[in-house]
Amino acid sequence: MSDGNSISSTITTEAQLEDLLSEPYPEDVEFAEQLEGDIMVLGAGGKMGPTLIRRMLRAIGEAGSDSTVYAVSRYSDSAVEERLQSWGAETIRADLLEEGALESLPNCENVIYLVGMKFGTTGQEPKTWAINAYLPGRVASRFADSRITALSTGNVYPPVPVDSGGSVETDETGPVGEYAQSCLGRERVFQHFSKENGTPTCLLRLNYAVELRYGVLLDLAKRVYAEDPVPLEMGHVNVIWQGDANSVCFRSLDLADSPADILNVTGPNVLSVRDLAEQFADEFGCDVTFQGEEKETALLNDASRCQKQFAVPKMPVDDVVELVASWVEQDGPTLGKPTKFHVRDGEF
């Protein structure tokens, strides 16, 4: 980690990180040039929302477009709202489950739906279903005349053999646990209203987005750095840099169709958790220990279609590993939300 020319030396603050995550690709700018209408992001204050919105704003600015980006959230952290406003977003405070909240929102040609509940779902199953499956129906009805991209998850698939390369969009679903079941419910509801109302819709099965403050790689790095055993119950994973996921999410509006289109979003490789942990151990100059053994199956997506359509990812996994390792070494801030990627029973 001492190489002065390494990528890790370029990211030492959250401001630098958010600038990198939100830097638009030329393809983002090209898409912004031809996009008609404004964009509304529902669930703008979560993990993905702020840097996605900033990327879109920067792309719109470079394209010379006059599209407005509305950022809708409860904003439990007012600092997030202030940052979004400083970047040029029109923020709207709303709890979308409250009566009248959706009706109070402006009409908008393009809607990106990021609302979802994962952590703490065990013990709060009714709320999980309300947020993940009931609310999508209300949103789909309210914005029946819009184009909708809705974030889903690869958890709607069952674990598959590691040597299969991962599930593809046409494979049978098989969600494990109520969280994953409710996410499939979200998809089915959006699919229903897309067909009934002719609403162009795209469902993104994301699995897993990573950055320096959150994600599978951070979870692994922290365990290795603390010299805690690394669990191998889920011995293989897919990951994609959050910046690449942001780009796909924005441009996937172009895939919205009726019936709804489905797109897997992740990196191109099946990664060994053991190998990643050993890579972090090399970065830190420490030993690594493991807990359990790899199984023959894992939760994996094949995102070949996404990679062909959008030419992502552009950020190599090895570079992300180096960045994450440097971030952990300098005790950089995190979102404090472990992914629990190793969980196989679907309880989050």
Short mmCIF file of C-alpha atoms in Angstrom, two decimals:
data_model
loop_
_atom_site.label_atom_id
_atom_site.label_comp_id
_atom_site.label_asym_id
_atom_site.label_seq_id
_atom_site.Cartn_x
_atom_site.Cartn_y
_atom_site.Cartn_z
CA MET A 1 0.00 0.00 0.00
CA SER A 2 3.04 2.24 -0.07
CA ASP A 3 3.11 2.84 -3.83
CA GLY A 4 2.61 6.57 -4.26
CA ASN A 5 1.16 6.00 -7.70
CA SER A 6 -1.45 3.46 -6.57
CA ILE A 7 -5.13 4.23 -6.94
CA SER A 8 -5.57 3.94 -3.17
CA SER A 9 -3.51 7.10 -2.62
CA THR A 10 -6.06 9.16 -4.55
CA ILE A 11 -9.07 8.55 -2.24
CA THR A 12 -8.61 9.67 1.34
CA THR A 13 -11.84 11.59 2.05
CA GLU A 14 -15.56 11.05 1.58
CA ALA A 15 -15.68 14.06 -0.72
CA GLN A 16 -13.12 12.43 -3.03
CA LEU A 17 -14.99 9.13 -2.85
CA GLU A 18 -18.33 10.69 -3.74
CA ASP A 19 -16.70 12.59 -6.57
CA LEU A 20 -15.35 9.32 -7.99
CA LEU A 21 -18.64 7.45 -7.55
CA SER A 22 -20.57 10.21 -9.28
CA GLU A 23 -18.20 10.98 -12.16
CA PRO A 24 -20.30 10.35 -15.29
CA TYR A 25 -19.04 8.14 -18.08
CA PRO A 26 -19.26 9.47 -21.65
CA GLU A 27 -22.16 7.04 -22.14
CA ASP A 28 -24.04 8.69 -19.25
CA VAL A 29 -23.65 12.10 -20.88
CA GLU A 30 -24.81 10.71 -24.23
CA PHE A 31 -27.88 9.22 -22.57
CA ALA A 32 -28.62 12.52 -20.80
CA GLU A 33 -28.51 14.30 -24.17
CA GLN A 34 -31.34 12.19 -25.59
CA LEU A 35 -33.39 11.71 -22.39
CA GLU A 36 -36.70 13.53 -22.50
CA GLY A 37 -38.28 14.94 -19.37
CA ASP A 38 -37.42 15.21 -15.70
CA ILE A 39 -36.28 12.42 -13.35
CA MET A 40 -37.67 11.56 -9.93
CA VAL A 41 -35.70 9.33 -7.55
CA LEU A 42 -37.81 7.72 -4.83
CA GLY A 43 -35.73 6.60 -1.85
CA ALA A 44 -33.05 9.17 -2.61
CA GLY A 45 -31.49 9.18 0.84
CA GLY A 46 -30.30 5.56 0.92
CA LYS A 47 -26.96 3.95 0.10
CA MET A 48 -27.22 4.36 -3.65
CA GLY A 49 -29.32 7.49 -4.03
CA PRO A 50 -26.94 10.40 -3.37
CA THR A 51 -24.12 9.39 -5.71
CA LEU A 52 -26.56 8.17 -8.38
CA ILE A 53 -28.33 11.53 -8.30
CA ARG A 54 -25.08 13.47 -8.41
CA ARG A 55 -23.90 11.38 -11.39
CA MET A 56 -27.14 12.14 -13.23
CA LEU A 57 -26.88 15.84 -12.41
CA ARG A 58 -23.30 15.98 -13.66
CA ALA A 59 -24.25 14.09 -16.84
CA ILE A 60 -27.21 16.41 -17.41
CA GLY A 61 -24.97 19.43 -16.89
CA GLU A 62 -22.34 18.18 -19.34
CA ALA A 63 -25.07 17.35 -21.85
CA GLY A 64 -26.51 20.86 -21.64
CA SER A 65 -29.91 19.42 -20.75
CA ASP A 66 -32.52 21.27 -18.71
CA SER A 67 -33.95 18.15 -17.00
CA THR A 68 -34.75 18.52 -13.32
CA VAL A 69 -33.83 15.78 -10.86
CA TYR A 70 -36.25 15.40 -7.94
CA ALA A 71 -34.87 13.58 -4.89
CA VAL A 72 -37.62 12.18 -2.65
CA SER A 73 -36.88 10.75 0.80
CA ARG A 74 -37.82 10.98 4.45
CA TYR A 75 -34.31 12.41 5.02
CA SER A 76 -33.69 11.08 8.50
CA ASP A 77 -30.21 12.54 7.97
CA SER A 78 -30.63 16.20 7.02
CA ALA A 79 -26.99 16.38 5.92
CA VAL A 80 -27.85 14.11 2.98
CA GLU A 81 -30.63 16.47 1.90
CA GLU A 82 -28.28 19.44 2.16
CA ARG A 83 -25.65 17.72 -0.01
CA LEU A 84 -28.23 16.85 -2.65
CA GLN A 85 -29.46 20.43 -2.71
CA SER A 86 -25.89 21.73 -3.04
CA TRP A 87 -25.41 19.49 -6.08
CA GLY A 88 -28.52 20.87 -7.76
CA ALA A 89 -31.27 18.36 -6.94
CA GLU A 90 -34.79 19.45 -6.04
CA THR A 91 -35.37 17.66 -2.73
CA ILE A 92 -38.80 16.64 -1.47
CA ARG A 93 -39.42 15.31 2.05
CA ALA A 94 -42.01 12.54 2.07
CA ASP A 95 -42.86 9.26 3.78
CA LEU A 96 -44.31 7.40 0.83
CA LEU A 97 -46.39 5.09 3.02
CA GLU A 98 -48.34 8.05 4.42
CA GLU A 99 -51.72 8.83 2.86
CA GLY A 100 -51.49 11.61 0.31
CA ALA A 101 -47.70 11.52 0.05
CA LEU A 102 -47.57 10.08 -3.46
CA GLU A 103 -50.39 12.31 -4.67
CA SER A 104 -48.47 15.38 -3.50
CA LEU A 105 -45.50 14.60 -5.74
CA PRO A 106 -45.21 16.30 -9.13
CA ASN A 107 -45.81 14.34 -12.30
CA CYS A 108 -42.54 13.18 -13.80
CA GLU A 109 -41.66 11.46 -17.06
CA ASN A 110 -38.94 9.24 -15.53
CA VAL A 111 -39.01 7.54 -12.14
CA ILE A 112 -36.19 5.61 -10.45
CA TYR A 113 -37.46 3.54 -7.54
CA LEU A 114 -34.84 2.78 -4.86
CA VAL A 115 -37.14 2.21 -1.88
CA GLY A 116 -36.62 -1.04 -0.01
CA MET A 117 -36.17 -2.65 3.38
CA LYS A 118 -33.55 -5.34 4.04
CA PHE A 119 -31.74 -4.91 7.34
CA GLY A 120 -33.91 -5.61 10.36
CA THR A 121 -36.50 -7.45 8.29
CA THR A 122 -36.39 -10.45 10.62
CA GLY A 123 -38.91 -9.58 13.34
CA GLN A 124 -40.48 -6.85 11.21
CA GLU A 125 -41.96 -8.98 8.46
CA PRO A 126 -45.25 -7.04 8.09
CA LYS A 127 -43.40 -3.75 7.62
CA THR A 128 -41.02 -5.46 5.19
CA TRP A 129 -43.91 -6.59 3.00
CA ALA A 130 -45.60 -3.17 3.20
CA ILE A 131 -42.46 -1.41 1.97
CA ASN A 132 -41.21 -4.01 -0.49
CA ALA A 133 -44.47 -5.26 -2.02
CA TYR A 134 -47.42 -3.00 -1.14
CA LEU A 135 -45.81 0.38 -1.81
CA PRO A 136 -44.66 -0.56 -5.34
CA GLY A 137 -48.30 -1.02 -6.38
CA ARG A 138 -49.19 2.45 -5.18
CA VAL A 139 -46.15 3.94 -6.92
CA ALA A 140 -46.93 2.08 -10.15
CA SER A 141 -50.49 3.39 -10.08
CA ARG A 142 -49.43 6.96 -9.29
CA PHE A 143 -46.84 7.03 -12.07
CA ALA A 144 -48.66 4.88 -14.62
CA ASP A 145 -47.78 7.36 -17.37
CA SER A 146 -44.05 7.46 -16.54
CA ARG A 147 -41.06 5.30 -17.38
CA ILE A 148 -39.96 3.38 -14.28
CA THR A 149 -36.68 1.74 -13.32
CA ALA A 150 -37.06 -0.18 -10.06
CA LEU A 151 -34.19 -1.59 -8.03
CA SER A 152 -34.57 -5.25 -7.15
CA THR A 153 -32.05 -7.84 -5.93
CA GLY A 154 -30.37 -11.03 -6.96
CA ASN A 155 -31.82 -12.56 -3.79
CA VAL A 156 -34.93 -13.43 -5.79
CA TYR A 157 -32.88 -16.30 -7.26
CA PRO A 158 -32.00 -19.45 -5.31
CA PRO A 159 -28.37 -20.41 -4.66
CA VAL A 160 -26.95 -22.08 -7.77
CA PRO A 161 -23.88 -24.27 -8.44
CA VAL A 162 -20.74 -22.18 -8.34
CA ASP A 163 -19.55 -23.58 -11.66
CA SER A 164 -22.83 -22.53 -13.37
CA GLY A 165 -21.67 -18.93 -13.71
CA GLY A 166 -24.79 -17.64 -11.95
CA SER A 167 -28.49 -17.21 -12.64
CA VAL A 168 -29.64 -15.49 -15.83
CA GLU A 169 -32.74 -13.34 -16.21
CA THR A 170 -34.83 -16.16 -17.70
CA ASP A 171 -34.10 -18.63 -14.88
CA GLU A 172 -36.75 -19.62 -12.38
CA THR A 173 -36.85 -17.54 -9.22
CA GLY A 174 -36.55 -19.18 -5.80
CA PRO A 175 -36.26 -16.60 -3.02
CA VAL A 176 -35.00 -17.85 0.36
CA GLY A 177 -36.56 -16.13 3.39
CA GLU A 178 -39.18 -13.42 3.75
CA TYR A 179 -36.92 -10.56 2.68
CA ALA A 180 -36.22 -12.20 -0.67
CA GLN A 181 -39.84 -13.28 -1.00
CA SER A 182 -41.03 -9.71 -0.47
CA CYS A 183 -38.55 -8.52 -3.12
CA LEU A 184 -40.03 -10.96 -5.60
CA GLY A 185 -43.40 -9.55 -4.54
CA ARG A 186 -42.12 -6.08 -5.48
CA GLU A 187 -41.17 -7.35 -8.91
CA ARG A 188 -44.48 -9.11 -9.49
CA VAL A 189 -46.45 -6.01 -8.53
CA PHE A 190 -44.44 -3.80 -10.88
CA GLN A 191 -44.83 -6.42 -13.61
CA HIS A 192 -48.59 -6.51 -13.08
CA PHE A 193 -49.06 -2.76 -13.38
CA SER A 194 -46.62 -2.51 -16.28
CA LYS A 195 -48.78 -4.94 -18.21
CA GLU A 196 -52.15 -3.55 -17.06
CA ASN A 197 -51.31 0.13 -17.60
CA GLY A 198 -48.73 -0.18 -20.37
CA THR A 199 -46.14 1.47 -18.11
CA PRO A 200 -42.60 1.00 -19.46
CA THR A 201 -40.68 -0.62 -16.60
CA CYS A 202 -37.22 -2.08 -16.00
CA LEU A 203 -36.37 -4.23 -12.95
CA LEU A 204 -32.72 -4.32 -11.88
CA ARG A 205 -31.57 -7.41 -10.01
CA LEU A 206 -28.47 -5.95 -8.35
CA ASN A 207 -26.02 -8.26 -6.62
CA TYR A 208 -23.78 -6.82 -4.92
CA ALA A 209 -22.81 -3.14 -5.22
CA VAL A 210 -19.65 -2.17 -3.33
CA GLU A 211 -17.88 1.04 -2.40
CA LEU A 212 -15.50 2.01 0.41
CA ARG A 213 -18.14 2.67 3.09
CA TYR A 214 -20.33 -0.34 2.42
CA GLY A 215 -20.39 -3.73 0.78
CA VAL A 216 -19.06 -7.26 0.74
CA LEU A 217 -15.46 -6.17 0.20
CA LEU A 218 -15.57 -3.79 3.16
CA ASP A 219 -17.04 -6.53 5.37
CA LEU A 220 -14.26 -8.91 4.36
CA ALA A 221 -11.53 -6.30 4.76
CA LYS A 222 -12.67 -5.35 8.26
CA ARG A 223 -12.68 -8.99 9.36
CA VAL A 224 -9.22 -9.62 7.96
CA TYR A 225 -7.81 -6.37 9.42
CA ALA A 226 -9.22 -7.23 12.86
CA GLU A 227 -7.90 -10.79 12.45
CA ASP A 228 -11.40 -12.21 12.91
CA PRO A 229 -12.25 -15.50 11.17
CA VAL A 230 -13.82 -15.08 7.72
CA PRO A 231 -17.03 -17.15 7.28
CA LEU A 232 -17.16 -19.35 4.21
CA GLU A 233 -20.84 -20.41 4.27
CA MET A 234 -21.33 -18.32 1.12
CA GLY A 235 -17.98 -19.06 -0.40
CA HIS A 236 -18.41 -17.22 -3.70
CA VAL A 237 -19.88 -13.81 -4.60
CA ASN A 238 -20.37 -11.31 -7.41
CA VAL A 239 -19.63 -7.63 -6.84
CA ILE A 240 -19.84 -4.44 -8.90
CA TRP A 241 -18.42 -0.99 -8.13
CA GLN A 242 -21.20 1.33 -7.01
CA GLY A 243 -20.23 3.86 -9.66
CA ASP A 244 -20.77 1.27 -12.37
CA ALA A 245 -24.11 0.29 -10.81
CA ASN A 246 -25.08 3.98 -10.77
CA SER A 247 -24.37 4.26 -14.48
CA VAL A 248 -26.47 1.19 -15.29
CA CYS A 249 -29.33 2.38 -13.11
CA PHE A 250 -29.49 5.73 -14.92
CA ARG A 251 -29.21 4.33 -18.42
CA SER A 252 -31.58 1.42 -17.74
CA LEU A 253 -34.45 3.86 -18.20
CA ASP A 254 -33.78 3.24 -21.89
CA LEU A 255 -34.67 -0.46 -21.41
CA ALA A 256 -38.01 0.24 -19.72
CA ASP A 257 -40.72 -1.66 -21.55
CA SER A 258 -44.16 -3.19 -21.17
CA PRO A 259 -44.23 -6.02 -20.15
CA ALA A 260 -41.45 -5.09 -17.75
CA ASP A 261 -37.87 -5.87 -18.69
CA ILE A 262 -35.53 -7.59 -16.20
CA LEU A 263 -31.78 -7.01 -16.02
CA ASN A 264 -29.14 -8.63 -13.81
CA VAL A 265 -26.57 -6.09 -12.58
CA THR A 266 -23.24 -7.26 -11.18
CA GLY A 267 -19.62 -7.83 -12.11
CA PRO A 268 -18.45 -10.33 -14.73
CA ASN A 269 -16.66 -12.76 -12.42
CA VAL A 270 -17.53 -15.33 -9.77
CA LEU A 271 -15.19 -14.38 -6.92
CA SER A 272 -13.88 -16.68 -4.22
CA VAL A 273 -14.39 -15.30 -0.71
CA ARG A 274 -11.27 -17.17 0.39
CA ASP A 275 -9.19 -15.61 -2.38
CA LEU A 276 -10.51 -12.12 -1.64
CA ALA A 277 -9.72 -12.51 2.06
CA GLU A 278 -6.19 -13.66 1.25
CA GLN A 279 -5.81 -10.69 -1.08
CA PHE A 280 -6.75 -8.35 1.77
CA ALA A 281 -4.33 -10.18 4.08
CA ASP A 282 -1.55 -9.49 1.56
CA GLU A 283 -2.55 -5.81 1.46
CA PHE A 284 -2.50 -5.57 5.25
CA GLY A 285 0.56 -7.79 5.77
CA CYS A 286 -1.30 -10.01 8.23
CA ASP A 287 -2.55 -13.58 8.54
CA VAL A 288 -6.12 -14.65 7.81
CA THR A 289 -8.19 -17.45 9.30
CA PHE A 290 -11.44 -18.99 8.07
CA GLN A 291 -14.59 -20.40 9.59
CA GLY A 292 -16.49 -23.24 7.92
CA GLU A 293 -16.10 -24.58 4.40
CA GLU A 294 -17.26 -23.46 0.97
CA LYS A 295 -20.44 -25.07 -0.30
CA GLU A 296 -21.12 -26.14 -3.87
CA THR A 297 -23.78 -23.43 -4.32
CA ALA A 298 -23.90 -19.66 -3.82
CA LEU A 299 -26.09 -16.67 -4.61
CA LEU A 300 -24.70 -15.67 -8.00
CA ASN A 301 -25.89 -13.66 -11.00
CA ASP A 302 -24.81 -13.84 -14.61
CA ALA A 303 -24.90 -10.23 -15.85
CA SER A 304 -23.62 -10.91 -19.38
CA ARG A 305 -26.57 -9.07 -20.92
CA CYS A 306 -25.91 -5.98 -18.80
CA GLN A 307 -22.22 -5.99 -19.67
CA LYS A 308 -23.00 -6.26 -23.38
CA GLN A 309 -25.67 -3.54 -23.19
CA PHE A 310 -23.83 -0.98 -21.07
CA ALA A 311 -20.10 -1.88 -21.29
CA VAL A 312 -19.65 -2.06 -17.53
CA PRO A 313 -17.97 -2.51 -15.17
CA LYS A 314 -15.19 -0.05 -15.89
CA MET A 315 -13.67 -0.29 -12.39
CA PRO A 316 -11.64 -3.53 -11.95
CA VAL A 317 -12.21 -5.52 -8.76
CA ASP A 318 -8.49 -5.49 -7.94
CA ASP A 319 -8.56 -1.68 -7.87
CA VAL A 320 -11.58 -1.72 -5.57
CA VAL A 321 -9.83 -4.17 -3.24
CA GLU A 322 -6.85 -1.81 -3.05
CA LEU A 323 -9.09 1.17 -2.36
CA VAL A 324 -11.06 -0.65 0.34
CA ALA A 325 -7.89 -1.89 2.03
CA SER A 326 -6.45 1.64 2.15
CA TRP A 327 -9.77 2.97 3.48
CA VAL A 328 -9.83 0.41 6.30
CA GLU A 329 -6.20 1.08 7.19
CA GLN A 330 -6.90 4.79 7.58
CA ASP A 331 -10.10 4.05 9.56
CA GLY A 332 -12.30 5.76 6.99
CA PRO A 333 -15.99 6.28 7.86
CA THR A 334 -18.52 3.58 6.97
CA LEU A 335 -22.31 3.39 6.74
CA GLY A 336 -22.38 0.89 9.61
CA LYS A 337 -24.51 -1.61 7.69
CA PRO A 338 -22.86 -5.04 7.36
CA THR A 339 -24.19 -6.85 4.30
CA LYS A 340 -24.51 -10.27 5.99
CA PHE A 341 -23.55 -11.65 2.60
CA HIS A 342 -22.65 -15.00 4.17
CA VAL A 343 -26.21 -15.63 5.40
CA ARG A 344 -27.83 -18.59 3.63
CA ASP A 345 -31.18 -18.77 5.44
CA GLY A 346 -32.44 -15.40 4.16
CA GLU A 347 -32.74 -13.82 7.61
CA PHE A 348 -31.42 -10.27 7.64
#
